[in-house]
PDB file of C-alpha atoms in Angstrom:
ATOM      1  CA  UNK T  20      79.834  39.353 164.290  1.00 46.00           C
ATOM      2  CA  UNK T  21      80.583  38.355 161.130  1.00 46.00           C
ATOM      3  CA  UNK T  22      84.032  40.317 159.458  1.00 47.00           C
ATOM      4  CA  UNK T  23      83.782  42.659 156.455  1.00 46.00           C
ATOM      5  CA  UNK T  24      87.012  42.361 155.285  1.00 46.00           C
ATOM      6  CA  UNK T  25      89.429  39.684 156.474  1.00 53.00           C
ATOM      7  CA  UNK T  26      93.111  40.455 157.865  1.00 58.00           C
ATOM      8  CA  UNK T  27      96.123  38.822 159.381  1.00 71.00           C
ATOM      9  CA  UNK T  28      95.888  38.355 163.255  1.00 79.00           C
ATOM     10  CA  UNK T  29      98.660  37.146 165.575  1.00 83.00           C
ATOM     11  CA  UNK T  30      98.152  34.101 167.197  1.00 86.00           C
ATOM     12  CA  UNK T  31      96.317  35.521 170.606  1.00 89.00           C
ATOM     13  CA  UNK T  32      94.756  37.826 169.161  1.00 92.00           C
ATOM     14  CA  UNK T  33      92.868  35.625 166.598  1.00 91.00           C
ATOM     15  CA  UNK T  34      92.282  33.129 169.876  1.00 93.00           C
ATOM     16  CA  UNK T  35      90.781  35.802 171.667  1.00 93.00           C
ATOM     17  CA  UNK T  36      88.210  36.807 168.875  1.00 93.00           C
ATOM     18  CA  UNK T  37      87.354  33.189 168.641  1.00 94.00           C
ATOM     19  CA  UNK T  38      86.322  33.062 172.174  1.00 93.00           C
ATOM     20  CA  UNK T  39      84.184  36.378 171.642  1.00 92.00           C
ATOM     21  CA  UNK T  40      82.468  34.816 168.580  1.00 93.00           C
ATOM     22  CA  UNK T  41      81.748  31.507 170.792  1.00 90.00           C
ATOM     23  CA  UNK T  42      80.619  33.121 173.677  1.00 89.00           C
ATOM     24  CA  UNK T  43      78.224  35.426 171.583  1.00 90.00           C
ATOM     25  CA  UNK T  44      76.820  32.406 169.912  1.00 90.00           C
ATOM     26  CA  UNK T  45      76.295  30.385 172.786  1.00 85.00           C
ATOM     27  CA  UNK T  46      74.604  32.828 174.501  1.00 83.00           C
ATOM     28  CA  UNK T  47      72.203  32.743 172.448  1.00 84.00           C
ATOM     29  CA  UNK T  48      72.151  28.636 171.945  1.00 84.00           C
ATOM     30  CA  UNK T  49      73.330  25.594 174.084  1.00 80.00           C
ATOM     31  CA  UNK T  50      76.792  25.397 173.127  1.00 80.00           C
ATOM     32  CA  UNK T  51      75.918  21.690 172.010  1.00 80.00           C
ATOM     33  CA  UNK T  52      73.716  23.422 168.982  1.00 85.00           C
ATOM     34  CA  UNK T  53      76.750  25.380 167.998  1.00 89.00           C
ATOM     35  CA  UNK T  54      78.729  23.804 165.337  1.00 91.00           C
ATOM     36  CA  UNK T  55      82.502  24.705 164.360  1.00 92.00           C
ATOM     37  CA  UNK T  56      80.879  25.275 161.215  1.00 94.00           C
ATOM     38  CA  UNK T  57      79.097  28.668 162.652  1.00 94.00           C
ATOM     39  CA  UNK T  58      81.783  29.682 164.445  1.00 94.00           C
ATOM     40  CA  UNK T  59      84.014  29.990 161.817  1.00 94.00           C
ATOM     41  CA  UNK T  60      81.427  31.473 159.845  1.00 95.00           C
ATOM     42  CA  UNK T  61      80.794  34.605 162.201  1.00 94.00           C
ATOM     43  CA  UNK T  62      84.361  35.066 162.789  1.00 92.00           C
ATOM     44  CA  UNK T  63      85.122  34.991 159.184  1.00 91.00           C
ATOM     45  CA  UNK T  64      87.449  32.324 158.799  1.00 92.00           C
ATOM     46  CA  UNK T  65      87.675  28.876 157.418  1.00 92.00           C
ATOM     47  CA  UNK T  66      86.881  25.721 159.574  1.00 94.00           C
ATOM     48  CA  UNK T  67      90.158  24.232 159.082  1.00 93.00           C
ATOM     49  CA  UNK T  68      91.703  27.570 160.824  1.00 93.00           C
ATOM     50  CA  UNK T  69      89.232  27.527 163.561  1.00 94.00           C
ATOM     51  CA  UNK T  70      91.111  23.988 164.743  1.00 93.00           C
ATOM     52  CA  UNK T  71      94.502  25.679 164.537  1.00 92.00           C
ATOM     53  CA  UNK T  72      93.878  27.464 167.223  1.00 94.00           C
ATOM     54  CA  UNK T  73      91.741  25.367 169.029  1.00 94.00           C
ATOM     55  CA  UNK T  74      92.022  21.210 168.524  1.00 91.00           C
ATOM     56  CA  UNK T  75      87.906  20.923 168.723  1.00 84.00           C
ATOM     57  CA  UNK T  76      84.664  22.289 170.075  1.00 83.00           C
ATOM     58  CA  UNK T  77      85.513  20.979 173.737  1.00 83.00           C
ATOM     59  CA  UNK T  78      89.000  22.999 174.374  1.00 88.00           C
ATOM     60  CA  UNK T  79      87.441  26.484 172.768  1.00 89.00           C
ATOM     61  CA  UNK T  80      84.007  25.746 174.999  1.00 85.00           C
ATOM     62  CA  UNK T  81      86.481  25.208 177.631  1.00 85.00           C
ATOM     63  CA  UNK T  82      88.380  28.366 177.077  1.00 89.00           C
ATOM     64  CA  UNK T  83      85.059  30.826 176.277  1.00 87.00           C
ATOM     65  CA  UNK T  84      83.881  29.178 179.566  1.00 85.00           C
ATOM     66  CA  UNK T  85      87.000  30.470 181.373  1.00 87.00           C
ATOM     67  CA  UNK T  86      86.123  34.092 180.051  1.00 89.00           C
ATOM     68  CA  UNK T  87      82.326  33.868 181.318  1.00 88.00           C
ATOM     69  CA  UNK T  88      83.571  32.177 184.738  1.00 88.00           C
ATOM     70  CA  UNK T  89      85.867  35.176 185.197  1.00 90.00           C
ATOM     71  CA  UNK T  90      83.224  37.676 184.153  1.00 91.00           C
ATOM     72  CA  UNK T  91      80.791  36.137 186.397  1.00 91.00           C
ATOM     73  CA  UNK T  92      83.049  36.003 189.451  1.00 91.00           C
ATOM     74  CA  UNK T  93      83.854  39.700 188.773  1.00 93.00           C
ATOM     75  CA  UNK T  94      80.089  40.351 189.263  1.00 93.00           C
ATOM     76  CA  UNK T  95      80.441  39.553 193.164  1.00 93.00           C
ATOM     77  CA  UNK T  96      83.082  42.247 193.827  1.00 92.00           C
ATOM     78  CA  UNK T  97      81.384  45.004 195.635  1.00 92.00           C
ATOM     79  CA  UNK T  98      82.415  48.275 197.538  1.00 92.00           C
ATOM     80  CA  UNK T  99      81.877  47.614 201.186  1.00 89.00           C
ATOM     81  CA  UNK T 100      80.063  50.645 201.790  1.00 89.00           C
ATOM     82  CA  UNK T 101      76.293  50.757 203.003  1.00 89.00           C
ATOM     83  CA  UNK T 102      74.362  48.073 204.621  1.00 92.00           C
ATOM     84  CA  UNK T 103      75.090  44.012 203.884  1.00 94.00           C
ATOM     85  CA  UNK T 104      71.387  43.830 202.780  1.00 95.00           C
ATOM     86  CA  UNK T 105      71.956  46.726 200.050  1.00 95.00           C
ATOM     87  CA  UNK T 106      75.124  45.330 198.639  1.00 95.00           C
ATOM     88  CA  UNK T 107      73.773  41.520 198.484  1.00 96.00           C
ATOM     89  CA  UNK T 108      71.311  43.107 195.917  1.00 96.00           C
ATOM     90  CA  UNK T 109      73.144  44.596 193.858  1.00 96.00           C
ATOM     91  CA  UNK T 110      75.420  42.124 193.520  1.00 96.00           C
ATOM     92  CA  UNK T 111      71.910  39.626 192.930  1.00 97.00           C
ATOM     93  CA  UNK T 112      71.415  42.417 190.179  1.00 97.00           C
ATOM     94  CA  UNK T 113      74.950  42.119 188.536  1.00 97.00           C
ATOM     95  CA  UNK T 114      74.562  37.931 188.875  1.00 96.00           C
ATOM     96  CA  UNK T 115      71.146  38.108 186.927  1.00 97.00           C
ATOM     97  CA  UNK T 116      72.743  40.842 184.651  1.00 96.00           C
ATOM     98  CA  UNK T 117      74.946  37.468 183.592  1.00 94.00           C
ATOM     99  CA  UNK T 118      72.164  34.863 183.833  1.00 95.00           C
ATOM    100  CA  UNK T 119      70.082  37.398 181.271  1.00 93.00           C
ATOM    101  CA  UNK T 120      73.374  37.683 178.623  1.00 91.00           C
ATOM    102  CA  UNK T 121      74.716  34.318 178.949  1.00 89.00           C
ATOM    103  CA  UNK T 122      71.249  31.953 179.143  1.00 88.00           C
ATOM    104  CA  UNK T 123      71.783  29.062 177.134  1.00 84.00           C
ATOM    105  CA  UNK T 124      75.256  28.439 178.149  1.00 79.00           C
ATOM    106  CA  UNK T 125      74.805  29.320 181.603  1.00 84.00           C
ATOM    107  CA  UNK T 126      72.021  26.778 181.672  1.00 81.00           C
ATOM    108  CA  UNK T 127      73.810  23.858 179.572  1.00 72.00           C
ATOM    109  CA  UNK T 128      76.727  24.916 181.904  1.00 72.00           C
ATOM    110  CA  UNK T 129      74.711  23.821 185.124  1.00 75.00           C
ATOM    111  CA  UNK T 130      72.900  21.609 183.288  1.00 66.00           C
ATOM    112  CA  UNK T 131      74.826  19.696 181.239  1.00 54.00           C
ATOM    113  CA  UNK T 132      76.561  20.558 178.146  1.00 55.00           C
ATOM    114  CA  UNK T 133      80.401  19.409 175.781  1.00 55.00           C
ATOM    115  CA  UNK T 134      82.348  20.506 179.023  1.00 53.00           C
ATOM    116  CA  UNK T 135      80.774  19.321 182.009  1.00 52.00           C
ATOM    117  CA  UNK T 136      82.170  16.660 184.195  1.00 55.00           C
ATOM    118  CA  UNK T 137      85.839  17.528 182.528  1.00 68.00           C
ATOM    119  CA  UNK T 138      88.387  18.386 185.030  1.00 75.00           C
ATOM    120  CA  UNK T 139      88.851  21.983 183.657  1.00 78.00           C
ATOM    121  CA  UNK T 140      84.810  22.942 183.838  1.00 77.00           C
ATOM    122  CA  UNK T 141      84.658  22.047 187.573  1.00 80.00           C
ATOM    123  CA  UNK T 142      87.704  23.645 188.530  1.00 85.00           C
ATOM    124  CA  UNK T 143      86.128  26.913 186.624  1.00 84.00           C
ATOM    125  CA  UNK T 144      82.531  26.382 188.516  1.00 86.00           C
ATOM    126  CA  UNK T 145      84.450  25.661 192.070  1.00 89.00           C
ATOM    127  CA  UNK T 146      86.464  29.046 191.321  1.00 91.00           C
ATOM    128  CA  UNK T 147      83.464  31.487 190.701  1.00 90.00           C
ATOM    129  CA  UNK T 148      81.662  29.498 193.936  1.00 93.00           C
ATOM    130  CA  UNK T 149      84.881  30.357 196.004  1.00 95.00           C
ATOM    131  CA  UNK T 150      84.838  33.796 195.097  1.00 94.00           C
ATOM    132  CA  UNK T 151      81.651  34.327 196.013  1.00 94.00           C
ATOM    133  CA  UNK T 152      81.870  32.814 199.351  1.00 96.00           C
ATOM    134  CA  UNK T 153      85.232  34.380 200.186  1.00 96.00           C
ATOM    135  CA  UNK T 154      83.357  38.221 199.080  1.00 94.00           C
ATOM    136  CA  UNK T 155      80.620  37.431 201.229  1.00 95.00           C
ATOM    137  CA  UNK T 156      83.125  36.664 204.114  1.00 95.00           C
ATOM    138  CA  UNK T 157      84.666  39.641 203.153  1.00 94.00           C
ATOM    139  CA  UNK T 158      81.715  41.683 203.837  1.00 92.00           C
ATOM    140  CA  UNK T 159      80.824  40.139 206.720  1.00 92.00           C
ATOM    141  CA  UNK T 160      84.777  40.992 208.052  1.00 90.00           C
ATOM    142  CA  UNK T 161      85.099  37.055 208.937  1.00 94.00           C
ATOM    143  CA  UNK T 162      88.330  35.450 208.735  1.00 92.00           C
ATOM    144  CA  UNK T 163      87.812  32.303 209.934  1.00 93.00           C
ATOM    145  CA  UNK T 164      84.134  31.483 209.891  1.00 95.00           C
ATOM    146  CA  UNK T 165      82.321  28.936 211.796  1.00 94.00           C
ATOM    147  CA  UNK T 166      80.973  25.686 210.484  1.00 94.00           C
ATOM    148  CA  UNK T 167      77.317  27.360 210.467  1.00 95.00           C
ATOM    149  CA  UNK T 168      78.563  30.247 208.621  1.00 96.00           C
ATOM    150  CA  UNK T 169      79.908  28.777 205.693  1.00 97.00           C
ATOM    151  CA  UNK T 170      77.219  26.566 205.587  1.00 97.00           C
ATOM    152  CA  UNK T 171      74.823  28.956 205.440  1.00 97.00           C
ATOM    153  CA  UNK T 172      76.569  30.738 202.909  1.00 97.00           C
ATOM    154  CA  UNK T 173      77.620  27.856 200.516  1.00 97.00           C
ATOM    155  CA  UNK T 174      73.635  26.946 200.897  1.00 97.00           C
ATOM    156  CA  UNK T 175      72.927  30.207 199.643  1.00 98.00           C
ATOM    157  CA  UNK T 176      75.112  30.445 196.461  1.00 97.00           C
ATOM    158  CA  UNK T 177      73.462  27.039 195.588  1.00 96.00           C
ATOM    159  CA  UNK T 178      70.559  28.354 196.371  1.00 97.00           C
ATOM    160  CA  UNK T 179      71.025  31.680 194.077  1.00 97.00           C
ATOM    161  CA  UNK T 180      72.410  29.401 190.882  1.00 95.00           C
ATOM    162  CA  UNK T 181      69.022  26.514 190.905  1.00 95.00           C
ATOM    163  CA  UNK T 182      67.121  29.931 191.305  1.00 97.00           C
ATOM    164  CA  UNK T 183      68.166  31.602 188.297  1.00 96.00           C
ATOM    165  CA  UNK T 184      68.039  27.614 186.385  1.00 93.00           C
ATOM    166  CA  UNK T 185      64.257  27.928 187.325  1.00 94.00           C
ATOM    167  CA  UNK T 186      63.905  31.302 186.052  1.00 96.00           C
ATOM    168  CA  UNK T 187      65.671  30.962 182.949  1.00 93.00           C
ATOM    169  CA  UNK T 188      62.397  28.152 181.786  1.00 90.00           C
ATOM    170  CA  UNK T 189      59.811  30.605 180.952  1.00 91.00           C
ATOM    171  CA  UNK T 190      60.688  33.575 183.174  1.00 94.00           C
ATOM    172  CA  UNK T 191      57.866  33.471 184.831  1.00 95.00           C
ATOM    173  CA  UNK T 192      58.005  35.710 188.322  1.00 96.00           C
ATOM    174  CA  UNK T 193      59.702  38.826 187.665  1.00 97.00           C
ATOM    175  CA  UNK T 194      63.367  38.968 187.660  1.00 97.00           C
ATOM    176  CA  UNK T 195      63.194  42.053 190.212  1.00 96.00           C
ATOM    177  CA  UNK T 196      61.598  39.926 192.411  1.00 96.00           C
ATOM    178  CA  UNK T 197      63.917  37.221 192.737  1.00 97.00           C
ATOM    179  CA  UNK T 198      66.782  39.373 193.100  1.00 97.00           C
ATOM    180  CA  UNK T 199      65.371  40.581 196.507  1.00 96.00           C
ATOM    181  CA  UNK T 200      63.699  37.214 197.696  1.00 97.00           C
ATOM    182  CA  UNK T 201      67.818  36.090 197.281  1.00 97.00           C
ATOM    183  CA  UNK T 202      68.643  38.672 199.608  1.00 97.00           C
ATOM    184  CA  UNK T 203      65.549  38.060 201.706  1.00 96.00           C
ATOM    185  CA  UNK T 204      66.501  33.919 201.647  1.00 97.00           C
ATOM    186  CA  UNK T 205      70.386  34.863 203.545  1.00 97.00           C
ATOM    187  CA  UNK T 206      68.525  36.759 205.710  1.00 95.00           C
ATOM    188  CA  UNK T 207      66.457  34.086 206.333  1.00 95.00           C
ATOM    189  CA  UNK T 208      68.999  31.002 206.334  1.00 96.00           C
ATOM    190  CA  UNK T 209      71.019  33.530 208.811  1.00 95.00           C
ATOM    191  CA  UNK T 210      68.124  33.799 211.594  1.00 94.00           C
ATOM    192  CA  UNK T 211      67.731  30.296 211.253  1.00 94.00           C
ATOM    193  CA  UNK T 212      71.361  29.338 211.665  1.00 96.00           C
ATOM    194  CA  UNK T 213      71.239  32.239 214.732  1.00 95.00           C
ATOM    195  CA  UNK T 214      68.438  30.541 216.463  1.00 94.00           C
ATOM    196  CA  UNK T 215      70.830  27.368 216.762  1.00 91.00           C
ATOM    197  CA  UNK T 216      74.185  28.991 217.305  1.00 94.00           C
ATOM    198  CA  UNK T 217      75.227  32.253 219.619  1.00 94.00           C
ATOM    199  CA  UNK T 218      78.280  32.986 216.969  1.00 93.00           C
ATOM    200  CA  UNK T 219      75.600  32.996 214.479  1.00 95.00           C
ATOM    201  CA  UNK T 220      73.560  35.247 216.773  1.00 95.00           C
ATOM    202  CA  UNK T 221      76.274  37.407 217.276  1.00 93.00           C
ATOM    203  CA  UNK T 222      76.804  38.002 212.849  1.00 92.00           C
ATOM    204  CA  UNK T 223      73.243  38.304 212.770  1.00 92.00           C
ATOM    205  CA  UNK T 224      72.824  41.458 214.905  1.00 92.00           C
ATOM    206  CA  UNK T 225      75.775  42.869 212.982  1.00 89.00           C
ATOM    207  CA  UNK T 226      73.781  42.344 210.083  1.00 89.00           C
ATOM    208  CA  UNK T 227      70.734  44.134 211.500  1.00 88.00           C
ATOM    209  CA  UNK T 228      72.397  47.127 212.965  1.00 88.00           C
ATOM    210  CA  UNK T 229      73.871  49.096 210.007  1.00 84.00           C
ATOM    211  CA  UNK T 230      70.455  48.234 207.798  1.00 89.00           C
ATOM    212  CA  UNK T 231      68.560  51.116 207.063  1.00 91.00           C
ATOM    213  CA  UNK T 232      64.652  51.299 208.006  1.00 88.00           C
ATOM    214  CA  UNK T 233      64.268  50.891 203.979  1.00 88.00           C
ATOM    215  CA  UNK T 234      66.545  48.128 203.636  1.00 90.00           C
ATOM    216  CA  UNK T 235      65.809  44.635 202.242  1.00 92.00           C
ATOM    217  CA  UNK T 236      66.562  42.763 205.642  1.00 91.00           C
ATOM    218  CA  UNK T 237      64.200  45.674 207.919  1.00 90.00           C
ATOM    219  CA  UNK T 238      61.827  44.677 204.613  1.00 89.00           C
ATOM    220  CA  UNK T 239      61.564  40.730 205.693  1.00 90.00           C
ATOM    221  CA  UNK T 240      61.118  41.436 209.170  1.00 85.00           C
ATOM    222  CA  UNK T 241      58.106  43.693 208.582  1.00 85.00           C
ATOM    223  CA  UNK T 242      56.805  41.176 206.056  1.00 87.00           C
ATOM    224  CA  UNK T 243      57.303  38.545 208.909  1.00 86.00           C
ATOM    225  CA  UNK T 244      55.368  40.388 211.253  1.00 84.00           C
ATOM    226  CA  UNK T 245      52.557  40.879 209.400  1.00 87.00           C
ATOM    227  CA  UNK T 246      52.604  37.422 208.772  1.00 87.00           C
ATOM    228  CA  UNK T 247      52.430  36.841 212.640  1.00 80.00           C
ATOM    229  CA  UNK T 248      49.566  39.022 213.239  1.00 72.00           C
TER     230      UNK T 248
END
């Protein structure tokens, strides 16, 4: 991303490109590898300008990390229109669509990386976590969910982020196929949670009624089945 030609920029905007330029870089590399040095080089400016905007590496990871956090919580937004099962995978399509782009730093970002353990990076992770849950809830049309419910869901968006961690080293079971084992594993944390609690039995069979013989939840149960036989 490196500029032809170099021009004034006002003070946000030349913040804003810097961000652009980090995030590019470090989705390519753990953030750690990326020096000041390189970012100044692909947004065409000198080092010493690079910490006029930002004081060091940690408060411009910090700030690229705030972009990405709000991109990634964007990905969970979803019409509520069709079945629960059909909308949990496509936003588990939209989630890996970020996982693929953002690699490296997604994985030094759960992993360890400049920012993490600083107040600002947990309060960034906590916020994309709380949007998810509070979609979910959303689409489920709970208000005030029961202990087993947010359980189960909380479980499940841990579950989702170690999932994409583990796929991320090597990629080695199709990305595809993840996406719908996610939607198969609520399913499943659901009829376990339903087994122990009538509320939960009641959500589940809400679940089940609007999902279409093709759909990823009528998919498990057949799967099950066969198992059984």
């Amino acid at each position: 991303m490196t500029t032809g030609v170099r021009r004034r920029m006002g003070v946000e905007e030349r913040r804003q490109q810097l961000i652009g330029v980090a995030l590019e870089l470090f989705a390519r590399r753990s953030p750690d590898e990326v020096s000041i040095d390189e970012i100044a080089s692909a947004a065409g400016i000198s080092r010493p300008l690079v910490y006029h905007y930002f004081p060091g590496k940690l408060s411009l990871y910090e700030a690229a990390l705030k972009r990405a956090a709000q991109d990634l919580a964007s990905r969970f937004e979803e019409p509520q229109q069709g079945s629960l099962g059909g909308r949990l995978l496509r936003v588990m399509r939209r989630f890996f669509d970020f996982v693929d782009e953002h690699g490296p730093g997604f994985s030094a970002l759960m992993r360890g990386g400049p920012a993490v353990g600083s107040s600002t990076t947990n309060a960034l992770i906590d916020s994309v976590r709380q949007v998810a849950y509070e979609q979910i809830l959303s689409h489920l049309r709970v208000t005030d969910p029961p202990p087993r419910l947010e359980l189960l869901i909380r479980s499940w968006i841990s579950l989702a982020e170690s999932t994409a961690l583990i796929w991320l080293d090597g990629r080695r079971i199709p990305r595809a196929e993840l996406e719908v084992q996610l939607v198969h594993d609520f399913a499943a944390l659901a009829a376990v949670s339903a087994a122990n609690d009538e509320e939960m039995t009641a959500l589940l069979r809400q679940m089940l009624r609007d999902e279409p013989h093709d759909g990823p939840f009528t998919d498990l149960a057949a799967r099950l089945i066969t198992l059984a036989s």
